[in-house]
GROMACS .gro file of N, CA and C in nm:
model
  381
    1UNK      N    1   6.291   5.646   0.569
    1UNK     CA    2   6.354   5.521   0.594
    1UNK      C    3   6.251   5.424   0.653
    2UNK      N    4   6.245   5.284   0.600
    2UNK     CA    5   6.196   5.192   0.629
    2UNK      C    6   6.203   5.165   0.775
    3UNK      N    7   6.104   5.116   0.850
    3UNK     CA    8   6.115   5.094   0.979
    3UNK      C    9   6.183   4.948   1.016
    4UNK      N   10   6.293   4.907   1.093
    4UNK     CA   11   6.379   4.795   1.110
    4UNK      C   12   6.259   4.664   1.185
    5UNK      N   13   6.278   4.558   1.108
    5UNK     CA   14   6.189   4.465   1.189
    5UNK      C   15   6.277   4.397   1.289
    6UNK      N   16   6.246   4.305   1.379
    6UNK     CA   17   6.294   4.245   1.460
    6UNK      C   18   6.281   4.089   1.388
    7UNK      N   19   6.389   4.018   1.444
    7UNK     CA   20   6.327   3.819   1.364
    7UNK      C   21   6.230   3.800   1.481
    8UNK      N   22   6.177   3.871   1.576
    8UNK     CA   23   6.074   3.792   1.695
    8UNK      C   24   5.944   3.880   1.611
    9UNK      N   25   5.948   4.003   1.576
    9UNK     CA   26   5.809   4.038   1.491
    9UNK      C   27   5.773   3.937   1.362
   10UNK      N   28   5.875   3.925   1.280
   10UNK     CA   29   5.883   3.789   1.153
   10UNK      C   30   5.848   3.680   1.187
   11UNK      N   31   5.912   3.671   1.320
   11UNK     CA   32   5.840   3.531   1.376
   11UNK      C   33   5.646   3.520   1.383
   12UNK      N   34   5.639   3.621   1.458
   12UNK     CA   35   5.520   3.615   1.487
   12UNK      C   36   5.419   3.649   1.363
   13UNK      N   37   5.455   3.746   1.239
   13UNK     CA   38   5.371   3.724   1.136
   13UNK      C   39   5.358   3.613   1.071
   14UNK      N   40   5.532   3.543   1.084
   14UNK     CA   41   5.507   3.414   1.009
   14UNK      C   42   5.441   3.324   1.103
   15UNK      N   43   5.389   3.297   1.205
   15UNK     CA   44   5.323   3.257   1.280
   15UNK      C   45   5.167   3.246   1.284
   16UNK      N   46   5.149   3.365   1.260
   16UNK     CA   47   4.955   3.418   1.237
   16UNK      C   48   5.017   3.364   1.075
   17UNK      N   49   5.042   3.365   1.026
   17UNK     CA   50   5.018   3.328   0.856
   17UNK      C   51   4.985   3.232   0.829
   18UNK      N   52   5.107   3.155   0.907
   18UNK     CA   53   5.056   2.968   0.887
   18UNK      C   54   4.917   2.971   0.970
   19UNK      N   55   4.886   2.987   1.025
   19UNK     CA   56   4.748   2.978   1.139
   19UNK      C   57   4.642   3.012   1.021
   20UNK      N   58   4.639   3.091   0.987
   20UNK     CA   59   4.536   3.120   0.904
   20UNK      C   60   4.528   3.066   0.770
   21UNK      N   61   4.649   3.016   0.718
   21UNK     CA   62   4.654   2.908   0.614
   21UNK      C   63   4.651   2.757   0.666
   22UNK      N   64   4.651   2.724   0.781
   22UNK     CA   65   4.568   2.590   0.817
   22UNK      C   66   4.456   2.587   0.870
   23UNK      N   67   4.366   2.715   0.913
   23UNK     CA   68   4.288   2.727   0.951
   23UNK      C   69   4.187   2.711   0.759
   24UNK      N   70   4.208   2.820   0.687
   24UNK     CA   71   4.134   2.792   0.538
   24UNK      C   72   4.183   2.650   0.519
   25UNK      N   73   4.286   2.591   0.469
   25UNK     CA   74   4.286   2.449   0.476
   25UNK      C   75   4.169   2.339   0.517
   26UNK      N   76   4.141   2.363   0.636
   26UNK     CA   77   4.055   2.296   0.770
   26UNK      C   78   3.871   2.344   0.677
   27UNK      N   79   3.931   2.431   0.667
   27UNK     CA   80   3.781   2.530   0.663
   27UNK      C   81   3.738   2.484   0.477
   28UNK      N   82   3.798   2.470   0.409
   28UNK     CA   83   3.834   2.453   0.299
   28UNK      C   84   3.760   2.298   0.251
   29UNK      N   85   3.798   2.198   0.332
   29UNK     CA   86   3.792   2.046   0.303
   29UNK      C   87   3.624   2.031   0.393
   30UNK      N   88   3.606   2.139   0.509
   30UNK     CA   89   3.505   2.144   0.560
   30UNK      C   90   3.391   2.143   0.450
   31UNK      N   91   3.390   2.250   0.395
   31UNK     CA   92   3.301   2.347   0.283
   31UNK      C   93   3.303   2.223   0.170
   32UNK      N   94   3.382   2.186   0.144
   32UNK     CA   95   3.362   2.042   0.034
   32UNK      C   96   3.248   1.938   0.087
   33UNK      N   97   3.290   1.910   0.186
   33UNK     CA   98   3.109   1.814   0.258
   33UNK      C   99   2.969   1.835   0.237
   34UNK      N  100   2.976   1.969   0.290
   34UNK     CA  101   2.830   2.061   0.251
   34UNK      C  102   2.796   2.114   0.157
   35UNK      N  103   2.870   2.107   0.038
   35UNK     CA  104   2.861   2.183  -0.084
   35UNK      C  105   2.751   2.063  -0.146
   36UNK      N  106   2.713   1.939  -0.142
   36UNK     CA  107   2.623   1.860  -0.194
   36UNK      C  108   2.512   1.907  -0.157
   37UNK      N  109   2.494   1.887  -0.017
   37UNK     CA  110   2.404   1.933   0.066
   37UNK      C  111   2.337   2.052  -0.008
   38UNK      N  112   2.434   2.121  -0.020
   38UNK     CA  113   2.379   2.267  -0.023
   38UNK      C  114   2.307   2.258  -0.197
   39UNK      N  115   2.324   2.172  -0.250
   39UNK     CA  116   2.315   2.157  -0.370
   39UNK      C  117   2.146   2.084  -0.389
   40UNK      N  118   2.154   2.029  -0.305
   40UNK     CA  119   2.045   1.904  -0.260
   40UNK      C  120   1.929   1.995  -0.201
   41UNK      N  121   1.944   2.082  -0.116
   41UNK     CA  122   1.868   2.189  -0.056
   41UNK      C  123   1.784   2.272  -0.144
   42UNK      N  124   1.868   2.304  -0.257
   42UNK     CA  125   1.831   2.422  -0.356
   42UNK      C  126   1.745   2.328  -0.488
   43UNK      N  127   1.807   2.183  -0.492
   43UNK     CA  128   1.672   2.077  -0.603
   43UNK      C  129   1.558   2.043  -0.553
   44UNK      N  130   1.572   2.028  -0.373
   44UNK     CA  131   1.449   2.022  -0.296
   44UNK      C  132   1.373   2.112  -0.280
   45UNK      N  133   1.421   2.238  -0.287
   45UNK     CA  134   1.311   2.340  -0.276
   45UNK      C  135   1.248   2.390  -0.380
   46UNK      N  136   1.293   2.375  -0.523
   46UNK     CA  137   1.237   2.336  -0.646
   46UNK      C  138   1.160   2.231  -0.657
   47UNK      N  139   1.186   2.127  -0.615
   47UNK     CA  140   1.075   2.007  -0.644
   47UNK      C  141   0.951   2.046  -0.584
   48UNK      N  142   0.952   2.067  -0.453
   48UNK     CA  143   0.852   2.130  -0.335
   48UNK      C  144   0.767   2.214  -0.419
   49UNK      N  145   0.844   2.353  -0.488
   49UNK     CA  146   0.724   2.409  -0.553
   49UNK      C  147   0.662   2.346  -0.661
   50UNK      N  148   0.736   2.244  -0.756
   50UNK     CA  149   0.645   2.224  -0.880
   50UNK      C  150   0.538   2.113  -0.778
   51UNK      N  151   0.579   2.025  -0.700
   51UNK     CA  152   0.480   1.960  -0.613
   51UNK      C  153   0.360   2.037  -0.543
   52UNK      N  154   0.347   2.096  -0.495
   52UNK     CA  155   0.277   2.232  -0.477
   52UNK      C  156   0.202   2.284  -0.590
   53UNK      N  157   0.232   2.337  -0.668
   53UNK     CA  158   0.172   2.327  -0.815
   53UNK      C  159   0.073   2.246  -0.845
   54UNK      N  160   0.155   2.140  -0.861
   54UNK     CA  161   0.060   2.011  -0.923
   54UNK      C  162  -0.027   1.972  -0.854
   55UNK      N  163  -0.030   1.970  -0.680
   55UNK     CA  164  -0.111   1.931  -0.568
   55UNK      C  165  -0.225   2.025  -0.636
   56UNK      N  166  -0.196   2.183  -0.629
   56UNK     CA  167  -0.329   2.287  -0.673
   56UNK      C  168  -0.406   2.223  -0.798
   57UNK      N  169  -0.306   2.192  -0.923
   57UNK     CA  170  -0.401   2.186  -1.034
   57UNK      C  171  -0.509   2.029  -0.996
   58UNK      N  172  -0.405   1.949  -0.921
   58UNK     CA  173  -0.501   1.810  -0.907
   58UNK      C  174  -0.590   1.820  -0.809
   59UNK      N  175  -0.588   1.902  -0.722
   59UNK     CA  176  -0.690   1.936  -0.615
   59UNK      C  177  -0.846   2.011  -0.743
   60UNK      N  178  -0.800   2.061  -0.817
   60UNK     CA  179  -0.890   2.155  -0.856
   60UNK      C  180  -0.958   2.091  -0.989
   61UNK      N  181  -0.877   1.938  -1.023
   61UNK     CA  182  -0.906   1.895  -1.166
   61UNK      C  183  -1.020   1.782  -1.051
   62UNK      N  184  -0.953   1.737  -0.953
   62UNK     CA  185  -1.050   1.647  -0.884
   62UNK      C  186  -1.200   1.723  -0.835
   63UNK      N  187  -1.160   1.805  -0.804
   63UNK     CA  188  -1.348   1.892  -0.799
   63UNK      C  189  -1.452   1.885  -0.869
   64UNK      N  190  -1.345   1.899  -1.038
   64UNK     CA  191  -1.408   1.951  -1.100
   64UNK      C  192  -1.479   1.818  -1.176
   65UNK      N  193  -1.406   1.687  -1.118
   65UNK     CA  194  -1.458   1.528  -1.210
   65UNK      C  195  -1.606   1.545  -1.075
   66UNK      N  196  -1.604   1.543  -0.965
   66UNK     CA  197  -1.693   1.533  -0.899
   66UNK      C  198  -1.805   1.606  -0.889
   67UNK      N  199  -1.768   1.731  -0.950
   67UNK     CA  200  -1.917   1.817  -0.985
   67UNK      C  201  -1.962   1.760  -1.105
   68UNK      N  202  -1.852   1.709  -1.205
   68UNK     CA  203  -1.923   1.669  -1.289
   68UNK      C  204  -1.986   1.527  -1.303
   69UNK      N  205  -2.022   1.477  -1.197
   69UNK     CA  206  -2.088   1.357  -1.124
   69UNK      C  207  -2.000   1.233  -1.073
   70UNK      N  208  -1.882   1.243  -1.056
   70UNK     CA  209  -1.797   1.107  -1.036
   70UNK      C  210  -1.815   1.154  -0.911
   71UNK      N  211  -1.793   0.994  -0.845
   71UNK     CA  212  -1.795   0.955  -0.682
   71UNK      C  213  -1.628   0.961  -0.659
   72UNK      N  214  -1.630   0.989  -0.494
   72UNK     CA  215  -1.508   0.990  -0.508
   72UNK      C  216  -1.458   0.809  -0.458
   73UNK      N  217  -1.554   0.732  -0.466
   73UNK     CA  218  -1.546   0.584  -0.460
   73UNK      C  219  -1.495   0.557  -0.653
   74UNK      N  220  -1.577   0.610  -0.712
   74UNK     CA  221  -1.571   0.595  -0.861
   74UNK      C  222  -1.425   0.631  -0.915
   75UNK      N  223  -1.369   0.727  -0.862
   75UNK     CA  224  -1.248   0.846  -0.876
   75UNK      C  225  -1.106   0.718  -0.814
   76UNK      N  226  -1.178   0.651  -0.731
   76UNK     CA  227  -1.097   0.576  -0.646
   76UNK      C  228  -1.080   0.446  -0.712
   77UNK      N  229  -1.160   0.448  -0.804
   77UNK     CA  230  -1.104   0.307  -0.832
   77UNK      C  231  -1.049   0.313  -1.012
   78UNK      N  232  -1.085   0.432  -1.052
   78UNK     CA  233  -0.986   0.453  -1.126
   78UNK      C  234  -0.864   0.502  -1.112
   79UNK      N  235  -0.790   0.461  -0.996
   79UNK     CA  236  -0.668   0.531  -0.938
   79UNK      C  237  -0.667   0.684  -0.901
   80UNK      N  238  -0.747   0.742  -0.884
   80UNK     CA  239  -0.726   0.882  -0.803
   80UNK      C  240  -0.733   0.877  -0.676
   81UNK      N  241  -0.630   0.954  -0.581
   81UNK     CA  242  -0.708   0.939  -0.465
   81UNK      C  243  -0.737   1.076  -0.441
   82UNK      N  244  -0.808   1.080  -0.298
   82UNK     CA  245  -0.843   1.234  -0.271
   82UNK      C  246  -0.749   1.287  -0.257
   83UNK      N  247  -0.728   1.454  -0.315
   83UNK     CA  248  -0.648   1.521  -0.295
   83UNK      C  249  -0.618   1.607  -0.152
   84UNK      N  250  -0.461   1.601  -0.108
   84UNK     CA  251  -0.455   1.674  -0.004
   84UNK      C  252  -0.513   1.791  -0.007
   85UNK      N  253  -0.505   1.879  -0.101
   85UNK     CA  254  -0.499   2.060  -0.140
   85UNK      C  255  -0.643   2.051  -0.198
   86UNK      N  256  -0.738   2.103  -0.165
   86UNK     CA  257  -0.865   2.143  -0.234
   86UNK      C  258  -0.859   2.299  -0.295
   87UNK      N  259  -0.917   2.312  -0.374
   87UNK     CA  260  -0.912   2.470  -0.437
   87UNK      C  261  -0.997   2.509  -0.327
   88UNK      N  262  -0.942   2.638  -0.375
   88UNK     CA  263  -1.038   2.740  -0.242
   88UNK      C  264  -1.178   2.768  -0.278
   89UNK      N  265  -1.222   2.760  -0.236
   89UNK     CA  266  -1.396   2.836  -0.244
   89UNK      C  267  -1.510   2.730  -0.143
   90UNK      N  268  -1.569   2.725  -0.205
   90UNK     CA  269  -1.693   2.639  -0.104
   90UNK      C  270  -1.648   2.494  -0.017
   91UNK      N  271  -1.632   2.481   0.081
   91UNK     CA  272  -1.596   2.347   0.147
   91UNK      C  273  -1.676   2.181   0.124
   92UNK      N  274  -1.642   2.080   0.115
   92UNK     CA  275  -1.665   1.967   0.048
   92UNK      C  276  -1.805   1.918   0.110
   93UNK      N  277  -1.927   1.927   0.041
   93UNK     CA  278  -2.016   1.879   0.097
   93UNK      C  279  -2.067   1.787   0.188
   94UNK      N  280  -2.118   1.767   0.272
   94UNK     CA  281  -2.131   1.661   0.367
   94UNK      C  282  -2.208   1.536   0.283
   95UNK      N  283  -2.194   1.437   0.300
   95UNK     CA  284  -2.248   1.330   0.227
   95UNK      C  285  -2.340   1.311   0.350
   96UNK      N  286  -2.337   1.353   0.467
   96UNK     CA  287  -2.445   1.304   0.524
   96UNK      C  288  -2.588   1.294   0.546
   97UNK      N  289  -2.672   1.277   0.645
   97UNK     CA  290  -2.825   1.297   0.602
   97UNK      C  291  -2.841   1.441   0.613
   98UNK      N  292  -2.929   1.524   0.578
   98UNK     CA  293  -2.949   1.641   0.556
   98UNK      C  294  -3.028   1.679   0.702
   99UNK      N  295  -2.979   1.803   0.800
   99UNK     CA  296  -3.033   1.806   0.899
   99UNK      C  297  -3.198   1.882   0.895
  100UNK      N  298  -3.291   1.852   0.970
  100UNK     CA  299  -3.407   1.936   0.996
  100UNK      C  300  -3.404   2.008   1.052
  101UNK      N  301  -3.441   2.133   0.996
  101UNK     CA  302  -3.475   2.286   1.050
  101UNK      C  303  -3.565   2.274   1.187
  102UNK      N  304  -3.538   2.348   1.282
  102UNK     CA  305  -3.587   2.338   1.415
  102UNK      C  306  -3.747   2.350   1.412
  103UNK      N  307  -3.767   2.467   1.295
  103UNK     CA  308  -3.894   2.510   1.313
  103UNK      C  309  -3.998   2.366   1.261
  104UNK      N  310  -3.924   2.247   1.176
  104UNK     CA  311  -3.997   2.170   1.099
  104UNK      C  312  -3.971   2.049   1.208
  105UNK      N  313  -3.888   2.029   1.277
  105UNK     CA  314  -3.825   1.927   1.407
  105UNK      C  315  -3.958   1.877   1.482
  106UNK      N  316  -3.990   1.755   1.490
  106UNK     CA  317  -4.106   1.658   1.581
  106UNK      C  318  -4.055   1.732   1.728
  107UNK      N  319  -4.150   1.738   1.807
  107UNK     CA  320  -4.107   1.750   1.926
  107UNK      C  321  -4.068   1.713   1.994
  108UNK      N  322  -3.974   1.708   2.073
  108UNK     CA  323  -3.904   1.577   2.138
  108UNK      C  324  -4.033   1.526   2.284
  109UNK      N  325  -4.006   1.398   2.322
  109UNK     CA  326  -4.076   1.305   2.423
  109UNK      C  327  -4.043   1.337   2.594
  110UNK      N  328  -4.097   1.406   2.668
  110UNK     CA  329  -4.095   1.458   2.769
  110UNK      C  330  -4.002   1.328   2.809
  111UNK      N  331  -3.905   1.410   2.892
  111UNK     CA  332  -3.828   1.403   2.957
  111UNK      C  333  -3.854   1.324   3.107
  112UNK      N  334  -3.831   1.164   3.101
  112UNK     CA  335  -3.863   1.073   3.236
  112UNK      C  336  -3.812   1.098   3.340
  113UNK      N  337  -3.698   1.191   3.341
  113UNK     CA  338  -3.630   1.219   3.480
  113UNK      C  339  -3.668   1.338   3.506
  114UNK      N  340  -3.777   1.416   3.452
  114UNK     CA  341  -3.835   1.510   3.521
  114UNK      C  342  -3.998   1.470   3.616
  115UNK      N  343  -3.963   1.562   3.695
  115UNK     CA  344  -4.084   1.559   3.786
  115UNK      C  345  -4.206   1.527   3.777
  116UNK      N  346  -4.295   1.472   3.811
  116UNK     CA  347  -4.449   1.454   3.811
  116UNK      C  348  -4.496   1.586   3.810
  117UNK      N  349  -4.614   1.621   3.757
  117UNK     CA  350  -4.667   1.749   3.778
  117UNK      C  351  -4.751   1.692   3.927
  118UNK      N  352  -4.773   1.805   4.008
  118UNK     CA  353  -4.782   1.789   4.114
  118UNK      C  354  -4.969   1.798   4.095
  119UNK      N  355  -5.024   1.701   4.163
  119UNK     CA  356  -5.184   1.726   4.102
  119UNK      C  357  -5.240   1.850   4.176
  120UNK      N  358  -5.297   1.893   4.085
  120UNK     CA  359  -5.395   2.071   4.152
  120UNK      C  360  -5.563   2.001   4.242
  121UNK      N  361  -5.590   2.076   4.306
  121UNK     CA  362  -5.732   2.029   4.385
  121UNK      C  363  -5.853   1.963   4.308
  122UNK      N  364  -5.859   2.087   4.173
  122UNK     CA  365  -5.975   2.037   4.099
  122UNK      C  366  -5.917   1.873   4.033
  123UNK      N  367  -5.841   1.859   4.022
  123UNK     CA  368  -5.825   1.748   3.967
  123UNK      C  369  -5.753   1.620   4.063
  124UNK      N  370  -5.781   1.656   4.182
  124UNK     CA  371  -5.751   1.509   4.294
  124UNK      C  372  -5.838   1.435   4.299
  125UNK      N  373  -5.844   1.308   4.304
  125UNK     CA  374  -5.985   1.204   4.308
  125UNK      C  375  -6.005   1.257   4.459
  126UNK      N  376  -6.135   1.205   4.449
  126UNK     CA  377  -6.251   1.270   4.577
  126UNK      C  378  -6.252   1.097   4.676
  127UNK      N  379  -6.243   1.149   4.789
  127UNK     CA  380  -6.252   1.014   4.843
  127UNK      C  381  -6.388   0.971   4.931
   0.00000   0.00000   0.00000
């Protein structure tokens, strides 16, 4: 035999029922807002990689105009600019003056804020 309900137990299931069918309701119209979002999230993180991509191949197509003698003034005024992403391997040469090896280095000019040599006997004038 079936167990007898009470109308205060009915009450209370029908109670949690509606609760939880206005709660999905609530939750329901929520999830409709963010569903773009969430849509928007997943084309952005696709774009990101083919951008990424393309940063590598143009990082690596720009190297390769400059080894093959373009300036990157020259590169620049045919609309390229420098690329963020460089390919990996050797780092971008210094355009600057080329430094001298120590061993080939002029000697530097004694130093004015150092001391007098202090004169030795043989070499004091005689009075």
């Amino acid at each position: 035999m079936a167990p007898m309900t009470t109308p205060a137990s009915n009450r209370t299931e029908s109670d949690e029922q509606s609760f939880i069918e206005t709660a999905q309701s609530l939750l329901a119209s929520r999830l409709d807002v963010v569903r773009p979002l969430a849509q928007l999230i997943a084309e952005r993180k696709h774009l990101q990689a083919q951008l990424d991509d393309v940063d590598k191949r143009y990082g690596a197509a720009y190297a390769t105009a400059e080894a093959g003698g373009w300036t990157a003034g020259e590169l620049g005024q045919m609309g390229a600019t420098e690329p963020t992403r460089r390919p990996v391997g050797r780092p971008k040469r210094s355009r600057t003056a080329k430094t001298v090896s120590p061993s080939v280095a002029p000697s530097s000019p004694p130093n004015p804020r150092s001391p007098e040599p202090e004169p030795t006997p043989s070499s004091a004038p005689s009075v």
